PDB file of C-alpha atoms and ligand atoms in Angstrom:
ATOM      1  CA  UNK A  84      89.753 102.172  71.679  1.00 62.00           C
ATOM      2  CA  UNK A  85      87.329  99.896  73.310  1.00 89.00           C
ATOM      3  CA  UNK A  86      86.445 102.131  76.071  1.00 95.00           C
ATOM      4  CA  UNK A  87      85.513 105.009  73.846  1.00 96.00           C
ATOM      5  CA  UNK A  88      83.871 102.783  71.787  1.00 95.00           C
ATOM      6  CA  UNK A  89      82.010 101.765  74.682  1.00 94.00           C
ATOM      7  CA  UNK A  90      80.728 104.921  75.321  1.00 95.00           C
ATOM      8  CA  UNK A  91      83.439 106.672  78.270  1.00 97.00           C
ATOM      9  CA  UNK A  92      84.055 109.950  76.360  1.00 97.00           C
ATOM     10  CA  UNK A  93      85.678 112.204  79.541  1.00 97.00           C
ATOM     11  CA  UNK A  94      89.204 112.564  78.406  1.00 97.00           C
ATOM     12  CA  UNK A  95      90.570 112.888  81.649  1.00 97.00           C
ATOM     13  CA  UNK A  96      89.655 109.906  82.628  1.00 98.00           C
ATOM     14  CA  UNK A  97      90.721 107.886  79.369  1.00 97.00           C
ATOM     15  CA  UNK A  98      94.083 109.458  80.084  1.00 97.00           C
ATOM     16  CA  UNK A  99      94.258 108.775  83.417  1.00 97.00           C
ATOM     17  CA  UNK A 100      93.542 105.368  82.341  1.00 97.00           C
ATOM     18  CA  UNK A 101      96.339 105.267  79.566  1.00 96.00           C
ATOM     19  CA  UNK A 102      98.782 106.166  82.386  1.00 97.00           C
ATOM     20  CA  UNK A 103      98.326 102.986  84.488  1.00 98.00           C
ATOM     21  CA  UNK A 104     100.116 100.042  83.939  1.00 97.00           C
ATOM     22  CA  UNK A 105      97.736  97.168  84.761  1.00 98.00           C
ATOM     23  CA  UNK A 106      99.675  94.444  84.584  1.00 97.00           C
ATOM     24  CA  UNK A 107     101.604  95.480  87.907  1.00 97.00           C
ATOM     25  CA  UNK A 108      98.974  94.811  89.784  1.00 97.00           C
ATOM     26  CA  UNK A 109      98.179  91.099  88.758  1.00 95.00           C
ATOM     27  CA  UNK A 110     100.625  88.965  90.010  1.00 84.00           C
ATOM     28  CA  UNK A 111     100.824  85.478  88.835  1.00 85.00           C
ATOM     29  CA  UNK A 112      98.857  83.342  86.665  1.00 89.00           C
ATOM     30  CA  UNK A 113      96.630  86.081  84.748  1.00 93.00           C
ATOM     31  CA  UNK A 114      99.102  88.623  84.356  1.00 94.00           C
ATOM     32  CA  UNK A 115      99.196  87.471  80.465  1.00 94.00           C
ATOM     33  CA  UNK A 116      95.238  88.668  80.610  1.00 95.00           C
ATOM     34  CA  UNK A 117      95.917  92.121  82.092  1.00 95.00           C
ATOM     35  CA  UNK A 118      95.087  94.098  79.056  1.00 94.00           C
ATOM     36  CA  UNK A 119      91.939  91.835  78.394  1.00 93.00           C
ATOM     37  CA  UNK A 120      88.535  94.102  79.381  1.00 92.00           C
ATOM     38  CA  UNK A 121      87.816  91.616  82.642  1.00 94.00           C
ATOM     39  CA  UNK A 122      87.860  91.272  86.345  1.00 95.00           C
ATOM     40  CA  UNK A 123      90.378  88.999  87.228  1.00 96.00           C
ATOM     41  CA  UNK A 124      91.504  87.175  90.920  1.00 95.00           C
ATOM     42  CA  UNK A 125      94.075  89.200  92.608  1.00 94.00           C
ATOM     43  CA  UNK A 126      94.196  86.606  95.655  1.00 93.00           C
ATOM     44  CA  UNK A 127      91.850  86.545  98.941  1.00 94.00           C
ATOM     45  CA  UNK A 128      88.913  85.213  96.795  1.00 93.00           C
ATOM     46  CA  UNK A 129      88.434  89.248  95.598  1.00 95.00           C
ATOM     47  CA  UNK A 130      89.426  90.896  92.020  1.00 95.00           C
ATOM     48  CA  UNK A 131      90.894  93.627  90.275  1.00 96.00           C
ATOM     49  CA  UNK A 132      87.506  95.321  88.123  1.00 95.00           C
ATOM     50  CA  UNK A 133      87.172  95.134  85.070  1.00 95.00           C
ATOM     51  CA  UNK A 134      88.824  98.064  82.862  1.00 97.00           C
ATOM     52  CA  UNK A 135      85.472  99.362  81.483  1.00 97.00           C
ATOM     53  CA  UNK A 136      83.865  99.534  85.384  1.00 97.00           C
ATOM     54  CA  UNK A 137      86.685 101.555  86.560  1.00 98.00           C
ATOM     55  CA  UNK A 138      86.647 103.921  84.013  1.00 98.00           C
ATOM     56  CA  UNK A 139      82.387 104.495  84.230  1.00 98.00           C
ATOM     57  CA  UNK A 140      82.593 104.580  87.955  1.00 98.00           C
ATOM     58  CA  UNK A 141      85.780 107.084  87.966  1.00 98.00           C
ATOM     59  CA  UNK A 142      83.438 108.799  84.877  1.00 98.00           C
ATOM     60  CA  UNK A 143      80.018 108.962  86.998  1.00 98.00           C
ATOM     61  CA  UNK A 144      82.315 110.157  90.338  1.00 98.00           C
ATOM     62  CA  UNK A 145      83.461 112.933  88.468  1.00 96.00           C
ATOM     63  CA  UNK A 146      86.846 112.964  89.597  1.00 93.00           C
ATOM     64  CA  UNK A 147      89.307 115.673  88.882  1.00 95.00           C
ATOM     65  CA  UNK A 148      92.821 116.781  90.005  1.00 96.00           C
ATOM     66  CA  UNK A 149      92.890 118.373  93.304  1.00 97.00           C
ATOM     67  CA  UNK A 150      89.481 116.465  94.381  1.00 98.00           C
ATOM     68  CA  UNK A 151      89.731 114.615  97.456  1.00 98.00           C
ATOM     69  CA  UNK A 152      88.814 111.030  97.312  1.00 98.00           C
ATOM     70  CA  UNK A 153      87.838 108.127  99.677  1.00 98.00           C
ATOM     71  CA  UNK A 154      88.164 104.649  98.086  1.00 98.00           C
ATOM     72  CA  UNK A 155      86.529 101.262  99.722  1.00 98.00           C
ATOM     73  CA  UNK A 156      87.867  98.418  98.713  1.00 98.00           C
ATOM     74  CA  UNK A 157      91.943  98.859  97.755  1.00 98.00           C
ATOM     75  CA  UNK A 158      92.157  95.312  96.238  1.00 97.00           C
ATOM     76  CA  UNK A 159      94.682  95.681  94.184  1.00 97.00           C
ATOM     77  CA  UNK A 160      94.944  99.224  94.233  1.00 98.00           C
ATOM     78  CA  UNK A 161      94.730  99.474  90.221  1.00 98.00           C
ATOM     79  CA  UNK A 162      91.450 102.027  90.761  1.00 98.00           C
ATOM     80  CA  UNK A 163      93.039 103.806  93.324  1.00 98.00           C
ATOM     81  CA  UNK A 164      96.409 104.518  90.515  1.00 98.00           C
ATOM     82  CA  UNK A 165      94.154 105.929  88.378  1.00 98.00           C
ATOM     83  CA  UNK A 166      92.445 108.246  90.312  1.00 98.00           C
ATOM     84  CA  UNK A 167      95.810 109.262  91.598  1.00 98.00           C
ATOM     85  CA  UNK A 168      96.862 109.372  87.926  1.00 98.00           C
ATOM     86  CA  UNK A 169      94.275 111.954  87.374  1.00 98.00           C
ATOM     87  CA  UNK A 170      95.702 114.072  90.128  1.00 98.00           C
ATOM     88  CA  UNK A 171      93.083 113.389  92.890  1.00 98.00           C
ATOM     89  CA  UNK A 172      94.073 113.240  96.694  1.00 98.00           C
ATOM     90  CA  UNK A 173      93.269 109.955  97.059  1.00 98.00           C
ATOM     91  CA  UNK A 174      92.441 108.069 100.858  1.00 98.00           C
ATOM     92  CA  UNK A 175      91.647 104.190 100.728  1.00 98.00           C
ATOM     93  CA  UNK A 176      90.814 101.522 102.828  1.00 98.00           C
ATOM     94  CA  UNK A 177      91.077  97.992 102.348  1.00 98.00           C
ATOM     95  CA  UNK A 178      89.847  94.946 104.514  1.00 98.00           C
ATOM     96  CA  UNK A 179      92.428  92.725 103.065  1.00 97.00           C
ATOM     97  CA  UNK A 180      95.634  93.454 105.062  1.00 98.00           C
ATOM     98  CA  UNK A 181      97.362  90.932 102.821  1.00 97.00           C
ATOM     99  CA  UNK A 182      96.129  92.493  99.473  1.00 97.00           C
ATOM    100  CA  UNK A 183      96.724  96.120 101.070  1.00 98.00           C
ATOM    101  CA  UNK A 184     100.316  95.275 101.797  1.00 98.00           C
ATOM    102  CA  UNK A 185     101.059  94.574  97.916  1.00 97.00           C
ATOM    103  CA  UNK A 186      98.818  97.820  96.399  1.00 98.00           C
ATOM    104  CA  UNK A 187     101.306  99.882  98.908  1.00 98.00           C
ATOM    105  CA  UNK A 188     104.341  98.342  97.353  1.00 98.00           C
ATOM    106  CA  UNK A 189     102.867  99.170  93.642  1.00 98.00           C
ATOM    107  CA  UNK A 190     102.137 102.972  95.281  1.00 98.00           C
ATOM    108  CA  UNK A 191     105.377 103.055  95.990  1.00 98.00           C
ATOM    109  CA  UNK A 192     107.703 101.705  92.913  1.00 97.00           C
ATOM    110  CA  UNK A 193     104.804 103.962  91.273  1.00 97.00           C
ATOM    111  CA  UNK A 194     105.993 106.648  93.177  1.00 97.00           C
ATOM    112  CA  UNK A 195     102.091 107.494  93.541  1.00 97.00           C
ATOM    113  CA  UNK A 196     101.336 109.341  96.866  1.00 95.00           C
ATOM    114  CA  UNK A 197      98.127 106.846  98.384  1.00 98.00           C
ATOM    115  CA  UNK A 198      97.048 106.985 101.882  1.00 98.00           C
ATOM    116  CA  UNK A 199      95.979 104.060 102.631  1.00 98.00           C
ATOM    117  CA  UNK A 200      94.813 102.137 106.034  1.00 98.00           C
ATOM    118  CA  UNK A 201      93.708  98.488 106.852  1.00 98.00           C
ATOM    119  CA  UNK A 202      89.727  98.101 108.365  1.00 98.00           C
ATOM    120  CA  UNK A 203      86.391  98.092 107.474  1.00 98.00           C
ATOM    121  CA  UNK A 204      85.392 101.053 105.061  1.00 98.00           C
ATOM    122  CA  UNK A 205      81.465 100.523 105.398  1.00 98.00           C
ATOM    123  CA  UNK A 206      81.806 103.268 108.501  1.00 98.00           C
ATOM    124  CA  UNK A 207      84.382 105.494 106.457  1.00 98.00           C
ATOM    125  CA  UNK A 208      87.240 107.801 107.191  1.00 98.00           C
ATOM    126  CA  UNK A 209      86.249 110.584 109.213  1.00 98.00           C
ATOM    127  CA  UNK A 210      89.785 111.796 110.597  1.00 98.00           C
ATOM    128  CA  UNK A 211      89.992 113.019 106.415  1.00 98.00           C
ATOM    129  CA  UNK A 212      86.291 114.120 105.857  1.00 98.00           C
ATOM    130  CA  UNK A 213      84.588 115.499 103.877  1.00 98.00           C
ATOM    131  CA  UNK A 214      85.289 114.010 100.507  1.00 98.00           C
ATOM    132  CA  UNK A 215      84.510 115.504  97.296  1.00 98.00           C
ATOM    133  CA  UNK A 216      83.962 112.222  95.874  1.00 98.00           C
ATOM    134  CA  UNK A 217      83.396 108.062  97.621  1.00 98.00           C
ATOM    135  CA  UNK A 218      83.858 105.072  95.633  1.00 98.00           C
ATOM    136  CA  UNK A 219      82.847 101.937  96.773  1.00 98.00           C
ATOM    137  CA  UNK A 220      84.503  98.870  94.512  1.00 98.00           C
ATOM    138  CA  UNK A 221      82.355  96.121  96.760  1.00 97.00           C
ATOM    139  CA  UNK A 222      78.770  95.104  96.776  1.00 98.00           C
ATOM    140  CA  UNK A 223      76.545  96.690  99.498  1.00 98.00           C
ATOM    141  CA  UNK A 224      73.129  95.515 100.466  1.00 98.00           C
ATOM    142  CA  UNK A 225      72.083  99.173 100.652  1.00 98.00           C
ATOM    143  CA  UNK A 226      74.261 103.011 100.691  1.00 98.00           C
ATOM    144  CA  UNK A 227      75.697 103.057 104.031  1.00 98.00           C
ATOM    145  CA  UNK A 228      74.487 106.781 106.302  1.00 97.00           C
ATOM    146  CA  UNK A 229      78.219 106.771 107.398  1.00 97.00           C
ATOM    147  CA  UNK A 230      79.819 107.057 104.000  1.00 98.00           C
ATOM    148  CA  UNK A 231      77.108 109.773 102.482  1.00 98.00           C
ATOM    149  CA  UNK A 232      77.650 111.718 105.977  1.00 97.00           C
ATOM    150  CA  UNK A 233      81.444 112.038 104.575  1.00 98.00           C
ATOM    151  CA  UNK A 234      80.188 113.309 101.516  1.00 98.00           C
ATOM    152  CA  UNK A 235      81.161 117.111 100.731  1.00 98.00           C
ATOM    153  CA  UNK A 236      78.493 119.582  99.878  1.00 98.00           C
ATOM    154  CA  UNK A 237      78.161 119.256  96.122  1.00 98.00           C
ATOM    155  CA  UNK A 238      80.137 115.734  96.504  1.00 98.00           C
ATOM    156  CA  UNK A 239      79.306 112.661  94.760  1.00 98.00           C
ATOM    157  CA  UNK A 240      79.250 108.849  96.217  1.00 98.00           C
ATOM    158  CA  UNK A 241      79.336 105.785  93.905  1.00 98.00           C
ATOM    159  CA  UNK A 242      78.463 102.388  94.855  1.00 98.00           C
ATOM    160  CA  UNK A 243      77.391  98.871  93.827  1.00 98.00           C
ATOM    161  CA  UNK A 244      74.007  98.128  95.573  1.00 98.00           C
ATOM    162  CA  UNK A 245      71.956  95.288  95.414  1.00 98.00           C
ATOM    163  CA  UNK A 246      72.071  91.027  96.005  1.00 97.00           C
ATOM    164  CA  UNK A 247      75.335  89.237  96.709  1.00 93.00           C
ATOM    165  CA  UNK A 248      75.662  88.092  92.872  1.00 91.00           C
ATOM    166  CA  UNK A 249      75.144  91.196  90.842  1.00 96.00           C
ATOM    167  CA  UNK A 250      74.274  95.126  91.209  1.00 98.00           C
ATOM    168  CA  UNK A 251      73.219  98.361  90.373  1.00 98.00           C
ATOM    169  CA  UNK A 252      75.556 101.147  90.581  1.00 98.00           C
ATOM    170  CA  UNK A 253      73.768 103.805  92.904  1.00 98.00           C
ATOM    171  CA  UNK A 254      74.974 107.775  92.318  1.00 98.00           C
ATOM    172  CA  UNK A 255      74.301 109.718  95.474  1.00 98.00           C
ATOM    173  CA  UNK A 256      74.572 113.392  95.493  1.00 98.00           C
ATOM    174  CA  UNK A 257      74.710 115.489  98.318  1.00 98.00           C
ATOM    175  CA  UNK A 258      73.517 119.205  97.774  1.00 97.00           C
ATOM    176  CA  UNK A 259      73.470 120.922 101.489  1.00 94.00           C
ATOM    177  CA  UNK A 260      71.550 118.043 103.889  1.00 93.00           C
ATOM    178  CA  UNK A 261      70.150 116.272 101.082  1.00 97.00           C
ATOM    179  CA  UNK A 262      70.881 113.353  98.588  1.00 98.00           C
ATOM    180  CA  UNK A 263      69.479 112.442  95.358  1.00 98.00           C
ATOM    181  CA  UNK A 264      70.389 109.100  93.581  1.00 98.00           C
ATOM    182  CA  UNK A 265      70.589 107.634  90.158  1.00 97.00           C
ATOM    183  CA  UNK A 266      71.021 104.238  89.376  1.00 98.00           C
ATOM    184  CA  UNK A 267      73.034 102.124  86.704  1.00 98.00           C
ATOM    185  CA  UNK A 268      71.909  98.524  86.226  1.00 97.00           C
ATOM    186  CA  UNK A 269      73.853  95.698  85.134  1.00 95.00           C
ATOM    187  CA  UNK A 270      76.897  95.172  87.537  1.00 96.00           C
ATOM    188  CA  UNK A 271      78.708  92.399  89.578  1.00 96.00           C
ATOM    189  CA  UNK A 272      81.010  92.858  92.637  1.00 96.00           C
ATOM    190  CA  UNK A 273      82.594  90.711  95.357  1.00 96.00           C
ATOM    191  CA  UNK A 274      80.665  91.691  98.899  1.00 97.00           C
ATOM    192  CA  UNK A 275      81.288  94.564 100.581  1.00 98.00           C
ATOM    193  CA  UNK A 276      81.756  93.315 104.094  1.00 98.00           C
ATOM    194  CA  UNK A 277      81.645  95.362 107.015  1.00 98.00           C
ATOM    195  CA  UNK A 278      79.103  96.841 109.793  1.00 98.00           C
ATOM    196  CA  UNK A 279      77.681  98.543 107.233  1.00 97.00           C
ATOM    197  CA  UNK A 280      77.567  95.933 104.479  1.00 98.00           C
ATOM    198  CA  UNK A 281      76.935  91.891 104.467  1.00 98.00           C
ATOM    199  CA  UNK A 282      77.970  89.715 107.705  1.00 94.00           C
TER     200      UNK A 282
HETATM  201  N1  SAM B 373      89.415  98.698  93.685  1.00 79.73           N
HETATM  202  C1  SAM B 373      90.055  97.168  93.588  1.00 79.73           C
HETATM  203  C2  SAM B 373      90.905  97.093  92.709  1.00 79.73           C
HETATM  204  O1  SAM B 373      91.529  98.541  91.735  1.00 79.73           O
HETATM  205  O2  SAM B 373      91.697  96.334  92.778  1.00 79.73           O
HETATM  206  C3  SAM B 373      89.068  96.220  92.986  1.00 79.73           C
HETATM  207  C4  SAM B 373      88.709  95.866  94.549  1.00 79.73           C
HETATM  208  S1  SAM B 373      87.632  94.398  94.466  1.00 79.73           S
HETATM  209  C5  SAM B 373      86.664  94.238  93.569  1.00 79.73           C
HETATM  210  C6  SAM B 373      86.922  94.819  96.355  1.00 79.73           C
HETATM  211  C7  SAM B 373      87.718  94.599  97.426  1.00 79.73           C
HETATM  212  O3  SAM B 373      86.811  95.361  98.523  1.00 79.73           O
HETATM  213  C8  SAM B 373      88.605  93.542  98.095  1.00 79.73           C
HETATM  214  O4  SAM B 373      88.982  93.676  98.193  1.00 79.73           O
HETATM  215  C9  SAM B 373      87.584  93.475  99.459  1.00 79.73           C
HETATM  216  O5  SAM B 373      88.476  92.566 100.144  1.00 79.73           O
HETATM  217  C10 SAM B 373      87.397  94.929  99.689  1.00 79.73           C
HETATM  218  N2  SAM B 373      86.042  94.992 100.699  1.00 79.73           N
HETATM  219  C11 SAM B 373      85.170  94.085 100.979  1.00 79.73           C
HETATM  220  N3  SAM B 373      84.607  94.739 102.430  1.00 79.73           N
HETATM  221  C12 SAM B 373      85.364  96.093 102.689  1.00 79.73           C
HETATM  222  C13 SAM B 373      84.844  96.769 103.825  1.00 79.73           C
HETATM  223  N4  SAM B 373      84.199  96.494 104.312  1.00 79.73           N
HETATM  224  N5  SAM B 373      86.299  97.634 103.834  1.00 79.73           N
HETATM  225  C14 SAM B 373      87.494  97.612 102.823  1.00 79.73           C
HETATM  226  N6  SAM B 373      87.835  96.990 101.702  1.00 79.73           N
HETATM  227  C15 SAM B 373      86.721  95.910 101.507  1.00 79.73           C
END
């Protein structure tokens, strides 16, 4: 399997990806490319992330059954579905309501319990905080403080940070009141647009 060859070793992540049919999240002319390892257009000038990126971010998040995860950038709903297949309690926010409506239809069709809302995810979702994990699937100019504050003690956030054309993946770990970070280069996401993102 390609993901394994590329270094994804978390068996639970690989199993969850194996359970979610990616073609359901890609409507229109690109559906026949659903099982390629590439990002694809989903409308509203947005993309579904490539499977390797979804696997890598999920592995770095250390998402496990029963953990509470906030996703910023529902997009097609694929990443949220993979987290739900892992057994996570998933909360997800999308700024484009057309995309959110489609994603919700797929969650219902698959019988997945994903709590979602439309809006600006850069401010997080304080009602359900703190989260064991926060995954941001759009590129930010910097790590939003509002999201860091919504991490539980011991929680992790994965977020692409950098310019509008390319980013590094920043992995933030919260321990009590302090935060440590690690970075991995070489990612390319659509921009995170909002109060604590791009204009
Ligand atoms: N996770 C998605 C999937 O599995 O298909 C991929 C998402 S796409 C790369 C990034 C998404 O983030 C887009 O749908 C975009 O509209 C959304 N987005 C950008 N800024 C946002 C914000 N401030 N709040 C919520 N969603 C945002």
